[in-house]
Structures are given as structure tokens and as C-alpha cells.
Amino acid sequence: MSEKKSITILHLSDIQFGANHRFGVNVKTEDGSIETLLGRLTDDLKEMRDDYGLTPELIVLTGDLVELGMRKEYDDFSSFIDGVIDFTKLTRGKVALVPGNHDINRSFCEAYFLECKGNEEEPIEPYWRKWKSYKEFFDNFYKDFPGITFTKEKPWTLFVFEDLELVVAGLNSTIKESHHDNDHYGWCGENQYRWFDDELKAYIKRGWFRIAAVHHNVRRNATEDDANLRDEKNLKRYLKESFNLILHGHVHDADMDWLTNVCPILATGSAALKPKNLPSEIPNQYQIIQIKKNKISRWCRAYSNKQKKWIGDTLPVNGGNAWKQGQTVTFKKVFSTFGKDKEDKKVSDATLQSDSNMDDEIRDYRQKAEALSVYSNCRFVVTCRFAGYSPTVRLNEGFLEMHVRPLTGDQVERFVHNWYRVVEKGLAKDPELAKGIAAEKADNLIKRLQEPDFRTSRVFELTRNPLLLTNICLVHRHRGELPGKRARLYEECIDVLLEHWREAKGLKVGVTARDGCRALQPAAYWLHSKKGRTQATAEELKPHIEPALKAVDWKEGTAGDFLRTIRDDSGLLTGWDQENYGFMHLGFQEYLTAREIRTRAFEDKTILRELALHFGESWWQEVGLLMLALEDPSLFKPYMREVVKLPAFIKHTSLVEACLTDAAEKSARPFFELLEIRPGKDKELWERQLYALKIAERLDTGAIEGIKQKLANHPSLDIRKWITGKEEQAFLDIITAERGGCELIRIPGGVFMMGSPESEEGRYDDEGPLHRVNVPDFYMGRYPVTNEEYGLYLQENPDSREPEYWAGREFNQPGQPVVGVSWDDAKKYAKWAGLRLPTEAEWEYACRANTQTRYYPGDKEEELGRASWYHRNSGSQLHPVGEKEPNSFCLYDMHGNVWEWVEDDMHKNYNGGPNDGSAWIDSPRGSARVIRGGSWFSVAHYCRSAIRDGDPPDFRDLLLGFRLSRSVSLGS
């Protein structure tokens, strides 16, 4: 088979032909044939074909084809899809579709339930009759393709495309759907997962590309859980190694996500629902996907009612500046589809190759095309500017915009060495001397980036972004050193870009760093005042820049001249096209906005209140943090006084922790002031006061003693418990690890029943049989290991690998549990700390704390919420440790927040396991290790005391961390 260059897929979802379909079906008006989904879609597909060379070879529809599962609705859908097939010159055999929750017929389902009731029988899942209309449509649609089936025995479909050497696993996530609202959620079932696991093995062996198509949200990050696939844990258990790509619908947020680091998840929203049935600001959507050997790209489209056409949809692509997205992916076992792997380097690894004869940047698109044809064996970084200044520039499909993933440590080192080699060679007269200077400086910078303040703070994020890493290289070359704080680093970058780099090359400085910052600050603030705005024309920016230019007495021309100077001399501002300007990276816009807020705050006291009203909004998060990092004087006290007044203070605790970490100066005063407010009967205030109490204790332990007596009579039971708990903890046997600072509490030994009874709600077979275990005394970590504690290990072990998500600000706050660490990583950390991982028996014994209920606070989900961050209360984010109620052993976060590695090998049940509290270890060791406890992403029954799962020892995940243990006798 000859090697394929690409496979192009049209992905549609949630079309819902029915009463709420936004387009006409057979509209009898002058524009009837046009004003239909088919008419508007085929117009756009023609444009995508003509302008970008995109011709779908396969059509995938991920459910909700119709609205109510009615025959007439399926007839309308059939007419539509046949029209798409005719336009694309495909056949029905090149269409893969799966049912969604709207594709079932609730009336048929209810009739089945009533019939069962009349016969005194229990309805049997999956209530086959609900698919009656879908089945009739399916059989008629695929009547010429007998290999494509949907049957009562197997109500799912495997689509095999021989010519493409590709298979689509058509997962049915409506197995538990019925006419009852309580059954309205995604569920595929273990039987279905096992079947696909067996069937796909042959295609893995043959090296075919493998896609999963499913209706519901696979990663369970939808706000409403009925939009999620609730048994995604089993999908991961059985099929995480089986797929190269997952497509789904049933969302309004179509961001790219990942099942594993080699299996992207792409979603698209409704293609045709009426706007009133969609969340505000969410358009109708579809996408075209192109798969290549080591890359996946997508073109996201949104329907503009105003323009009566489909346009580029920037909402799904991170940053909101583009509607085309590309991602390098090392697809596994697709050698037959795309040819066997070669030893060629990826684009991201070929950055700034010194052997290339190319200039720093080729601005003319015709020259770019010529270069690509002449240097066909090379890899090119084209430019960070995807549009030029000439009105004739319009890059075709050969110039796909790519969004680069964070660099790895090795890639950072190669980047720095290549950057210095190119720069020093270009500036020096003696190439050999330049080579030695470049190597010395690069080594010096790499060493600096491995020092503690860069490995353990949020500055680390900047080093993983290629564009910002370039600026870091510039600063380092100019200064010979780097600041350790983000705000200071942005300041240095701007100084170098605007002034010092041009001075070093003997060029005229058009705008000084001081004047440039002063003039750009109000422009940045204006841009940022509207969510998602990163570009504006010179005319739009002019009224915000001119007063500042007058204030600094800039005499080099108009506001337009100023913008062009900044653009052409420094690149700090980028010309996105002939008219629009924007900052080279959102971080610079955020930094300058923070500076402008700080400047205005000394005269306008309301501006901090306005900023606080945005607390918790991702668009404003970095602005607030950078403002707090600015010094002389710090605005921590006035800003936090405004924040603590708001419900967002307790809703976004991770952001509060980030504020405490990043602030140039901290004070307990705003939190004590909140505690001084009369509590009354305002329970929301009580929650904020409890959290303020915890923060105040950390910032000023001595001052807490003075208000304990007053708080002992507080109307909040949780606050009174916290006060008494602190007093009781004074009598606990607590030890602190010599390395890392982990606190461990002595757990008294005893006998308990390990596992779960068969009657327990949400139980899995691997939790049995229920059995007695005798656990001796041991020490257990009070909390999971935090990023702060793990950072100390990285400082002392510079060759150790950073956690998988160490550069992600949502996962790297000091007080959050470390995630993205494998079992192997956890073992190394434990050895360094002089401790060990707990055994599975120790973990469950410590979690239960002398209880036998589903969760240590009780059996009900509302009781779980007191002790756990899980999907219903976590806000889809990881939280700092110790915020929830501890168990009677004074251990925190045993339920939810993060899954935790333990020592044991994973077994399918407890038969044959030890009963003395020791670890169950195979010889040789098994292929998976046990994880316990559930996470912030898990539904309630995945956070039970008995829940268990297993992952390979080298597996890293954003839901997975660990805590430590120690035997009472050292060395055992």
C-alpha cells in the first residue's frame, strides 16, 4: 500500500431535525433551496474546497441526528445527508453515524415500560424499543452495505473503510437512556467496551488508523453531568490504548482535549439548533478534520446569522485568535495507513536549525512556496505572523497555522542551543569563536532554567512557550542573568525588545522602553476590557494611545507612526494583517493591563473593585496575579479586601492560593477584617469566613490565638469544629519528613472489613469479596504530596523529570497536590523523602477511619461534599489540599481531588490477597498498580472508600497524584 499523505473528515453533530432546527427543511420561499442546512453547508464546503483544498473522504455524525426520534424527522435527516453525500461525491458507505440522546423515541420507550407494568415484569436495559425509529432509518440507509449493522444483540456499529485503512468504532452512549429524566446521561456499558476491545485488536495489528465516534462528552468536563459519558472510567480501562482519535458532540465548548498524550479528543457543537436553544454567544458549529502521519489539523466553522453564511469559528481554538488548529501527534500503530515510521524530526524539534540556508523570516508567500519546493526535505518554521502586510497575501492550505504544545525539557535545551548558535554566528566575525561563545551562553542559560526558582514557580510556564522562550533568550543575552518573577521577566523582555536589542546592534531606538510601556498600557487595558479581544485597528487604538504619547512628549510622529514603529522595530506588537495590531503574546497584553490598573488605582479607588468582580474569570486571572506581583507599593491589601467580599472568594480557592503565591507582599489584614464582620445568619458569609480563617492562620498564626475565644461561639458549626480540631491536633502523634516537609499522622492499628458489600450502590466486582484485614500501626501523610513539596525534590534532583502538567497554571499552584506523576516517579520521591507509598490496605483503613459507610462522612452524596472535591462541587478544577473536612484520623482529601498511587499490583478482586495489611505484590511485578480515592473530575460513586482502579506504573495523568506513608519502625 502506498503511503497516504492525509485523510480528511467532515464532522457534524447535534443537527436535530425537528421543531428546533434553525434552518428550513423544504422552505417554500424565494430562497428556499438556499436557506436550508444543506444549502448553507454545501456553499461553505465548496468554499473550503476551493480555498483550502479540503475535500472530505469520510463523514462522521456523532449523534442527535433528529430531535424526538420521529420517523418524519429521520426522513428529513435522510434527505439532508444524501444531499451532502451527493455534493462530496461519496456514498452512504462513507458515512459513520451513532445515536444521541435525542435519537431515541421516548414514547416508544414509555410504551415498553407500560407494557412491562401490565405484564408485571421489570423493563430490561437497554430498552430496545426506544431505538425503533433509529433502527428503521439505519437499516434503510445502509441497505446496500450489509456489513454495517445495528442489532438488538449489539446495538453499536464498527465501520470498516478498507480503501482508507481506517475503522470507526461507533459507540452507542444511549444505553441507559429512557423516558425518565433521571436516565438522561451518557453510558456505553462494559459489554460494549469489551466487544470493541476484542474487535479492534486485529486492526491494531494491521496498523490501521482507529477512530471512536460517540455522542456524549468523553472527558466529563461538561457543566451539566447529563452531557457527560458517566462510565468514561471503563472506556479508559478497556480502550485507552485502542484509539488514535475520539470524536464526540453534545457540547457547546469544542476545545481540543486528550484521552492520552497520543489520542486527541475533538468535539463539535450543534450544527443546526435554533439560537434560543444554545447558550448565549455560542454559534452553530461543524468542523473539518485532516489527519496526517504525525499531525492532526482542524478547521472550525460557525454559522453567522448576520452574514447568512458559515465563517471561521475562533471559539474552540485556544487564545481565540484563529479558527484553524494544528497539533503534532505521535499516532501509535498506524503504519499501514500512513506508512512505516521514519527517523525524520518533527517540526517542533527542528526549530532554528543552524544548518539551514533560510533567512530568519521569508515574508513573501511566493518565496515561501518556492522554498518549500526547493528544500523539500527540510522542516520549516514559517513565521509567527500568519498574515502579511500586503493585501495580496492569502496563504493556501499548504500553510496551516499550528498551535505548539509546551516544549519538553529536552526541546528547551535544543531550542536554547540553536538560538544562541544562530544569533552569535550572525553577530560575530569569527565563526569558530562564535560557536564557543554560543555554547557557553546556552549552557549558562539552561543551568539557570534548572535552578529552583525556575523549576518550582510559575515562571516555569514561560520557559515552555517557544515565543516567550525566545524573549527569555534575548533577556539573558543582554543581561547575562534572568529575574525569577514573572512580572519582572515581562518587564525585562519589553526593555530588551524595545530598546536594548536595537542598541546592541547599533540601530536607532524609535521608542524607549519607558515611553513604550506608558503608551501601550492604556491600549492594552482597553483591548482587555472586552473578553477575547486581542486585535484592533490603528484608528481604534488611537484615542487610547494619543494622551499617553502627549504625556511622554513623543515627537516622532502620529499614533499610527508609533504603532508601526513598535511593530517593525521590536515585534512586541504584531501586524495581524494590513490594518489590525495585537501583542505578540497574550501575556504582554495581560502584563501591561496589570500595570495600567495599578497606575490608575492610586487615583481611582473603584478600579480594584471592578477587577475583583472578574475574580475567577480565566480572561482576567493572569492580570490580577501580575498586578499583585508588582511592587512599591503592593496592592495586595486593597485588592484582597474587595475579593473577600465576593462569593468568588470561596468559589475559586485555587486562584486565591495563586494570589498568595505570586503577591510581592502579603498581609493577613483583609482576612482578619472579614472575620470581624458580624456573622448573623448569612451562611455564604460563614463559608467565606471559614476560608479566611484558614488563610489568616497560615499568614499570622499568633494573631489567630487572639480571636479563638470569639470564634468558639460562631454560629457556623464548621468554624467551631475547626477551632476545636486545632486544639485536638495538638495531642496527635505527628512527624515531619526530613526531606520535603511532608506531615504524617500516626494511625492506630486495628481490624477492618476491606472492600464493599454486594449491596453497596455503585459497587464494582473488583471491590470484593469483603474480607477482614488486620493493619498494624503506621504513619500516613496528612495530605497528598503538594507541588511545593515536590518542587523541593526537583531542586535536589535536577535530572529528574518534571511532572506532566508542571507548566500548566491550573495544576502547578504550591498548595495543590502534585499531578502528572507516575508510580515510578512517586516511588523515587518517597525514597528521597525517606518514606514509602502506603499499601492498599493501609490506604483504605486510613480512609475509612473506623467507618463502613460509602464515604467516611456517610452514605449520601451531600455528605461526600463536606469531605471531597469531586465533579459536582470542584468547578472542574484541582483544589489546594486541606480545604475540606478531615476524617477522624485528621487526614484530608482521602475522597476526591486526586487519585492516589499505592504500592500494590492491581488484581481483578481480593481473592488470594494478604490479610495482614501488607502490599499484594506479584513476582514478577504485574502490569498495573492500584490507584485509590477518585478525583475532582469523578462522579460521587467513583470517590467511595472502596473504589479502586489500576494504571501502568509509567502512566501520568492530570487526575493522579500520591501521598506517603511510613511504618512505625524505621526501615520496615
Short mmCIF file of C-alpha atoms in Angstrom, two decimals, residues 565-922:
data_model
loop_
_atom_site.label_atom_id
_atom_site.label_comp_id
_atom_site.label_asym_id
_atom_site.label_seq_id
_atom_site.Cartn_x
_atom_site.Cartn_y
_atom_site.Cartn_z
CA THR A 565 7.49 51.69 14.88
CA ILE A 566 6.67 49.26 17.68
CA ARG A 567 5.59 46.67 15.10
CA ASP A 568 8.56 46.98 12.78
CA ASP A 569 11.35 47.63 15.29
CA SER A 570 10.52 45.20 18.09
CA GLY A 571 7.75 42.77 17.22
CA LEU A 572 6.15 43.50 20.60
CA LEU A 573 3.12 44.48 18.56
CA THR A 574 2.34 42.25 15.60
CA GLY A 575 0.50 43.27 12.46
CA TRP A 576 -2.08 40.52 12.07
CA ASP A 577 -2.94 41.95 8.66
CA GLN A 578 -2.75 45.34 6.93
CA GLU A 579 -4.99 47.05 9.50
CA ASN A 580 -5.05 45.13 12.79
CA TYR A 581 -2.48 45.20 15.58
CA GLY A 582 -2.10 42.90 18.55
CA PHE A 583 0.57 41.93 21.07
CA MET A 584 2.94 39.13 20.07
CA HIS A 585 1.64 37.07 23.01
CA LEU A 586 -1.38 37.45 25.25
CA GLY A 587 0.99 37.55 28.24
CA PHE A 588 2.28 41.00 27.24
CA GLN A 589 -1.26 42.33 26.94
CA GLU A 590 -2.04 40.95 30.39
CA TYR A 591 1.13 42.40 31.92
CA LEU A 592 0.59 45.88 30.51
CA THR A 593 -3.08 45.78 31.55
CA ALA A 594 -1.96 44.93 35.09
CA ARG A 595 0.42 47.89 35.07
CA GLU A 596 -2.30 50.23 33.86
CA ILE A 597 -4.71 49.07 36.57
CA ARG A 598 -2.01 49.62 39.16
CA THR A 599 -1.31 53.11 37.81
CA ARG A 600 -4.99 54.08 37.86
CA ALA A 601 -5.66 52.51 41.28
CA PHE A 602 -3.87 55.31 43.13
CA GLU A 603 -6.40 57.84 41.84
CA ASP A 604 -9.45 55.70 41.01
CA LYS A 605 -10.39 53.54 44.01
CA THR A 606 -13.16 51.79 42.07
CA ILE A 607 -10.86 50.11 39.56
CA LEU A 608 -9.76 47.41 42.03
CA ARG A 609 -13.41 46.73 42.84
CA GLU A 610 -14.11 46.31 39.12
CA LEU A 611 -11.17 43.94 38.75
CA ALA A 612 -12.35 41.93 41.77
CA LEU A 613 -15.74 41.46 40.10
CA HIS A 614 -13.91 39.43 37.44
CA PHE A 615 -12.24 37.19 40.04
CA GLY A 616 -12.32 33.61 38.80
CA GLU A 617 -12.75 34.51 35.13
CA SER A 618 -9.93 32.97 33.13
CA TRP A 619 -9.65 36.05 30.88
CA TRP A 620 -8.73 38.24 33.89
CA GLN A 621 -6.87 35.71 36.04
CA GLU A 622 -3.33 36.48 34.90
CA VAL A 623 -3.97 40.23 35.00
CA GLY A 624 -4.84 40.05 38.70
CA LEU A 625 -1.86 37.86 39.51
CA LEU A 626 0.59 40.09 37.65
CA MET A 627 -0.82 43.18 39.34
CA LEU A 628 -0.24 41.60 42.75
CA ALA A 629 3.33 40.77 41.75
CA LEU A 630 4.14 44.45 41.12
CA GLU A 631 5.97 46.19 43.96
CA ASP A 632 6.49 49.61 45.59
CA PRO A 633 3.85 49.61 46.93
CA SER A 634 1.94 46.33 46.77
CA LEU A 635 -1.83 46.44 46.15
CA PHE A 636 -2.43 43.13 47.94
CA LYS A 637 -4.40 44.58 50.86
CA PRO A 638 -6.82 46.86 48.95
CA TYR A 639 -7.40 44.26 46.23
CA MET A 640 -7.99 41.31 48.57
CA ARG A 641 -10.34 43.49 50.66
CA GLU A 642 -12.56 43.63 47.58
CA VAL A 643 -12.14 39.93 46.73
CA VAL A 644 -13.11 38.59 50.17
CA LYS A 645 -16.45 40.41 49.92
CA LEU A 646 -17.50 38.28 46.96
CA PRO A 647 -18.84 34.70 46.62
CA ALA A 648 -16.00 34.16 44.12
CA PHE A 649 -13.56 34.19 47.05
CA ILE A 650 -14.80 30.79 48.22
CA LYS A 651 -15.69 29.53 44.75
CA HIS A 652 -12.17 29.97 43.33
CA THR A 653 -9.87 28.89 46.12
CA SER A 654 -7.12 27.77 43.73
CA LEU A 655 -6.91 31.30 42.40
CA VAL A 656 -6.75 32.67 45.96
CA GLU A 657 -3.81 30.34 46.57
CA ALA A 658 -2.16 31.64 43.40
CA CYS A 659 -2.64 35.21 44.65
CA LEU A 660 -0.91 34.31 47.91
CA THR A 661 1.96 32.72 45.98
CA ASP A 662 2.50 35.48 43.43
CA ALA A 663 1.97 38.58 45.55
CA ALA A 664 5.06 40.72 46.09
CA GLU A 665 3.84 41.35 49.65
CA LYS A 666 1.19 39.51 51.67
CA SER A 667 -0.90 40.57 54.64
CA ALA A 668 -3.37 38.74 56.85
CA ARG A 669 -5.28 42.00 57.43
CA PRO A 670 -8.00 41.58 54.73
CA PHE A 671 -8.83 38.12 56.07
CA PHE A 672 -8.98 39.25 59.71
CA GLU A 673 -11.24 42.13 58.64
CA LEU A 674 -13.65 39.60 57.11
CA LEU A 675 -13.63 37.63 60.38
CA GLU A 676 -14.53 40.78 62.29
CA ILE A 677 -17.84 41.15 60.40
CA ARG A 678 -20.85 40.04 62.45
CA PRO A 679 -21.79 36.63 61.00
CA GLY A 680 -25.55 36.87 61.53
CA LYS A 681 -27.45 34.17 59.63
CA ASP A 682 -25.64 34.58 56.32
CA LYS A 683 -24.32 31.07 55.59
CA GLU A 684 -22.50 32.22 52.48
CA LEU A 685 -20.58 34.69 54.67
CA TRP A 686 -19.81 31.85 57.10
CA GLU A 687 -18.16 29.88 54.26
CA ARG A 688 -16.01 32.86 53.32
CA GLN A 689 -15.08 33.43 56.96
CA LEU A 690 -14.02 29.80 57.38
CA TYR A 691 -11.71 30.04 54.39
CA ALA A 692 -10.39 33.42 55.54
CA LEU A 693 -9.67 31.84 58.93
CA LYS A 694 -7.55 29.11 57.33
CA ILE A 695 -5.57 31.67 55.31
CA ALA A 696 -5.13 34.04 58.25
CA GLU A 697 -3.71 31.21 60.35
CA ARG A 698 -1.09 30.48 57.71
CA LEU A 699 -0.10 34.12 57.37
CA ASP A 700 -0.15 35.06 61.06
CA THR A 701 -0.52 32.09 63.40
CA GLY A 702 -0.01 34.14 66.54
CA ALA A 703 -2.86 36.56 65.76
CA ILE A 704 -5.33 33.67 65.48
CA GLU A 705 -4.88 32.91 69.17
CA GLY A 706 -6.36 36.29 69.99
CA ILE A 707 -9.69 35.59 68.24
CA LYS A 708 -10.15 31.90 69.08
CA GLN A 709 -12.37 32.66 72.02
CA LYS A 710 -14.65 34.83 69.92
CA LEU A 711 -14.83 32.27 67.11
CA ALA A 712 -15.64 29.44 69.55
CA ASN A 713 -19.17 30.89 69.70
CA HIS A 714 -19.54 31.42 65.95
CA PRO A 715 -22.91 30.23 64.53
CA SER A 716 -21.07 28.14 61.90
CA LEU A 717 -20.57 24.55 63.06
CA ASP A 718 -17.67 24.21 60.60
CA ILE A 719 -15.82 27.15 62.16
CA ARG A 720 -16.39 25.83 65.66
CA LYS A 721 -15.16 22.39 64.52
CA TRP A 722 -12.06 23.97 63.01
CA ILE A 723 -11.23 25.70 66.31
CA THR A 724 -11.72 22.54 68.38
CA GLY A 725 -9.91 20.47 65.76
CA LYS A 726 -6.84 22.68 66.04
CA GLU A 727 -6.87 22.17 69.79
CA GLU A 728 -7.23 18.38 69.42
CA GLN A 729 -4.44 18.18 66.83
CA ALA A 730 -2.04 19.44 69.47
CA PHE A 731 -2.28 15.96 71.01
CA LEU A 732 -1.72 13.98 67.78
CA ASP A 733 1.44 11.98 67.14
CA ILE A 734 2.75 13.87 64.11
CA ILE A 735 6.11 13.50 62.40
CA THR A 736 7.60 15.58 59.60
CA ALA A 737 9.74 14.12 56.83
CA GLU A 738 13.30 15.41 56.96
CA ARG A 739 13.18 15.94 53.21
CA GLY A 740 10.18 17.60 51.58
CA GLY A 741 8.43 18.58 54.80
CA CYS A 742 5.56 16.09 54.45
CA GLU A 743 3.49 15.80 57.66
CA LEU A 744 2.45 12.28 58.71
CA ILE A 745 -0.01 11.29 61.43
CA ARG A 746 0.24 8.08 63.42
CA ILE A 747 -2.70 5.83 62.60
CA PRO A 748 -3.58 3.33 65.35
CA GLY A 749 -3.77 -0.23 64.03
CA GLY A 750 -6.87 -2.40 64.04
CA VAL A 751 -9.07 -4.86 62.20
CA PHE A 752 -11.49 -3.71 59.49
CA MET A 753 -13.59 -5.10 56.64
CA MET A 754 -11.84 -4.26 53.39
CA GLY A 755 -13.82 -3.87 50.17
CA SER A 756 -17.53 -3.29 49.70
CA PRO A 757 -20.64 -5.40 50.25
CA GLU A 758 -22.52 -6.54 47.15
CA SER A 759 -25.43 -4.33 48.21
CA GLU A 760 -23.39 -1.10 48.07
CA GLU A 761 -24.63 1.38 45.48
CA GLY A 762 -22.15 1.93 42.64
CA ARG A 763 -20.06 -1.12 43.57
CA TYR A 764 -17.66 -2.85 41.14
CA ASP A 765 -16.69 -6.52 41.21
CA ASP A 766 -13.02 -5.74 41.87
CA GLU A 767 -14.03 -4.42 45.32
CA GLY A 768 -14.84 -7.89 46.58
CA PRO A 769 -15.02 -10.14 48.30
CA LEU A 770 -15.45 -8.21 51.56
CA HIS A 771 -12.76 -9.56 53.92
CA ARG A 772 -11.12 -8.96 57.32
CA VAL A 773 -7.70 -7.32 57.38
CA ASN A 774 -5.52 -6.68 60.44
CA VAL A 775 -3.49 -3.48 59.97
CA PRO A 776 -0.64 -2.63 62.38
CA ASP A 777 0.12 0.95 63.48
CA PHE A 778 1.63 3.14 60.75
CA TYR A 779 2.09 6.77 59.78
CA MET A 780 0.05 8.29 56.92
CA GLY A 781 0.50 11.60 55.11
CA ARG A 782 -1.98 14.17 56.35
CA TYR A 783 -2.35 15.45 52.77
CA PRO A 784 -1.36 14.26 49.30
CA VAL A 785 2.13 15.43 48.34
CA THR A 786 1.90 19.04 47.12
CA ASN A 787 3.61 20.88 44.27
CA GLU A 788 5.62 22.83 46.83
CA GLU A 789 6.93 19.61 48.40
CA TYR A 790 7.59 18.01 45.02
CA GLY A 791 9.44 21.15 43.92
CA LEU A 792 11.97 20.67 46.74
CA TYR A 793 12.70 17.20 45.34
CA LEU A 794 13.24 18.66 41.86
CA GLN A 795 15.66 21.21 43.28
CA GLU A 796 17.85 18.50 44.76
CA ASN A 797 17.46 16.18 41.77
CA PRO A 798 17.99 18.32 38.64
CA ASP A 799 17.99 15.27 36.37
CA SER A 800 14.51 14.21 37.50
CA ARG A 801 11.64 14.67 35.09
CA GLU A 802 9.10 17.39 35.85
CA PRO A 803 5.50 16.24 36.32
CA GLU A 804 3.48 16.06 33.12
CA TYR A 805 1.46 19.22 33.81
CA TRP A 806 4.12 21.21 35.69
CA ALA A 807 3.84 24.08 33.19
CA GLY A 808 0.05 24.36 33.45
CA ARG A 809 -1.05 27.14 35.77
CA GLU A 810 -4.23 25.24 36.69
CA PHE A 811 -2.12 22.39 38.07
CA ASN A 812 1.06 23.95 39.46
CA GLN A 813 -0.03 26.04 42.46
CA PRO A 814 2.18 25.34 45.51
CA GLY A 815 -0.69 24.15 47.72
CA GLN A 816 -2.27 21.87 45.13
CA PRO A 817 -1.48 18.14 45.11
CA VAL A 818 1.13 17.31 42.51
CA VAL A 819 -0.37 15.57 39.46
CA GLY A 820 1.06 14.12 36.28
CA VAL A 821 3.41 11.83 38.20
CA SER A 822 3.75 8.13 37.51
CA TRP A 823 4.01 5.36 40.09
CA ASP A 824 7.72 5.21 39.25
CA ASP A 825 8.04 8.95 39.96
CA ALA A 826 6.18 8.58 43.27
CA LYS A 827 8.48 5.75 44.34
CA LYS A 828 11.57 7.86 43.64
CA TYR A 829 10.15 10.76 45.59
CA ALA A 830 9.24 8.50 48.51
CA LYS A 831 12.76 7.07 48.61
CA TRP A 832 14.25 10.58 48.58
CA ALA A 833 11.93 11.63 51.43
CA GLY A 834 12.85 8.55 53.49
CA LEU A 835 9.26 7.27 53.28
CA ARG A 836 7.22 4.87 51.14
CA LEU A 837 3.88 4.55 49.38
CA PRO A 838 1.05 3.17 51.53
CA THR A 839 -0.19 -0.34 50.95
CA GLU A 840 -3.71 -0.61 49.54
CA ALA A 841 -4.97 -1.99 52.86
CA GLU A 842 -3.37 0.88 54.79
CA TRP A 843 -4.90 3.37 52.41
CA GLU A 844 -8.46 2.05 52.75
CA TYR A 845 -8.13 1.60 56.52
CA ALA A 846 -6.91 5.18 56.87
CA CYS A 847 -9.64 6.47 54.58
CA ARG A 848 -12.48 4.70 56.39
CA ALA A 849 -11.24 5.79 59.83
CA ASN A 850 -13.42 3.22 61.63
CA THR A 851 -16.44 3.69 59.32
CA GLN A 852 -18.13 1.22 56.96
CA THR A 853 -20.22 3.74 55.01
CA ARG A 854 -19.68 4.57 51.31
CA TYR A 855 -17.73 7.69 52.29
CA TYR A 856 -16.23 8.44 55.67
CA PRO A 857 -18.79 11.20 56.42
CA GLY A 858 -21.73 8.91 55.49
CA ASP A 859 -23.59 7.16 52.67
CA LYS A 860 -25.16 10.16 50.92
CA GLU A 861 -23.64 12.28 48.19
CA GLU A 862 -24.35 15.51 50.07
CA GLU A 863 -22.24 14.11 52.93
CA LEU A 864 -19.42 13.41 50.49
CA GLY A 865 -19.41 17.11 49.57
CA ARG A 866 -18.23 18.01 53.07
CA ALA A 867 -15.07 15.94 52.66
CA SER A 868 -14.35 15.91 48.95
CA TRP A 869 -13.75 17.92 45.81
CA TYR A 870 -15.49 15.93 43.08
CA HIS A 871 -17.26 16.69 39.80
CA ARG A 872 -20.34 18.30 41.35
CA ASN A 873 -18.55 20.86 43.52
CA SER A 874 -15.00 21.17 42.16
CA GLY A 875 -15.79 23.64 39.40
CA SER A 876 -13.86 21.30 37.06
CA GLN A 877 -10.55 22.20 38.68
CA LEU A 878 -7.93 20.83 41.02
CA HIS A 879 -8.01 22.35 44.52
CA PRO A 880 -5.36 23.00 47.19
CA VAL A 881 -5.09 20.30 49.84
CA GLY A 882 -6.78 20.57 53.21
CA GLU A 883 -9.79 22.68 52.26
CA LYS A 884 -12.42 20.05 53.05
CA GLU A 885 -13.41 18.28 56.27
CA PRO A 886 -10.86 15.70 57.55
CA ASN A 887 -11.80 12.24 58.79
CA SER A 888 -11.47 11.16 62.42
CA PHE A 889 -7.77 10.35 61.86
CA CYS A 890 -7.30 14.01 60.79
CA LEU A 891 -6.47 13.01 57.20
CA TYR A 892 -7.60 15.31 54.40
CA ASP A 893 -8.60 14.70 50.77
CA MET A 894 -8.94 10.92 51.07
CA HIS A 895 -12.03 11.25 48.85
CA GLY A 896 -11.67 13.09 45.54
CA ASN A 897 -9.30 15.86 44.43
CA VAL A 898 -6.70 13.38 43.12
CA TRP A 899 -6.47 9.63 42.62
CA GLU A 900 -3.54 8.31 44.67
CA TRP A 901 -0.95 5.66 43.83
CA VAL A 902 -0.40 2.88 46.36
CA GLU A 903 2.25 0.15 46.46
CA ASP A 904 0.16 -2.86 45.36
CA ASP A 905 -0.17 -4.53 41.98
CA MET A 906 -3.70 -4.43 40.56
CA HIS A 907 -5.74 -7.65 40.75
CA LYS A 908 -9.25 -8.31 39.45
CA ASN A 909 -10.52 -8.95 43.01
CA TYR A 910 -9.25 -9.65 46.53
CA ASN A 911 -9.26 -13.45 46.30
CA GLY A 912 -5.83 -14.69 47.37
CA GLY A 913 -4.70 -11.35 48.76
CA PRO A 914 -2.93 -10.80 52.12
CA ASN A 915 -4.94 -10.07 55.28
CA ASP A 916 -2.14 -8.54 57.39
CA GLY A 917 -2.12 -5.05 55.87
CA SER A 918 0.91 -5.70 53.67
CA ALA A 919 1.12 -4.89 49.95
CA TRP A 920 -0.01 -7.52 47.44
CA ILE A 921 2.97 -7.69 45.08
CA ASP A 922 3.40 -10.21 42.27
#
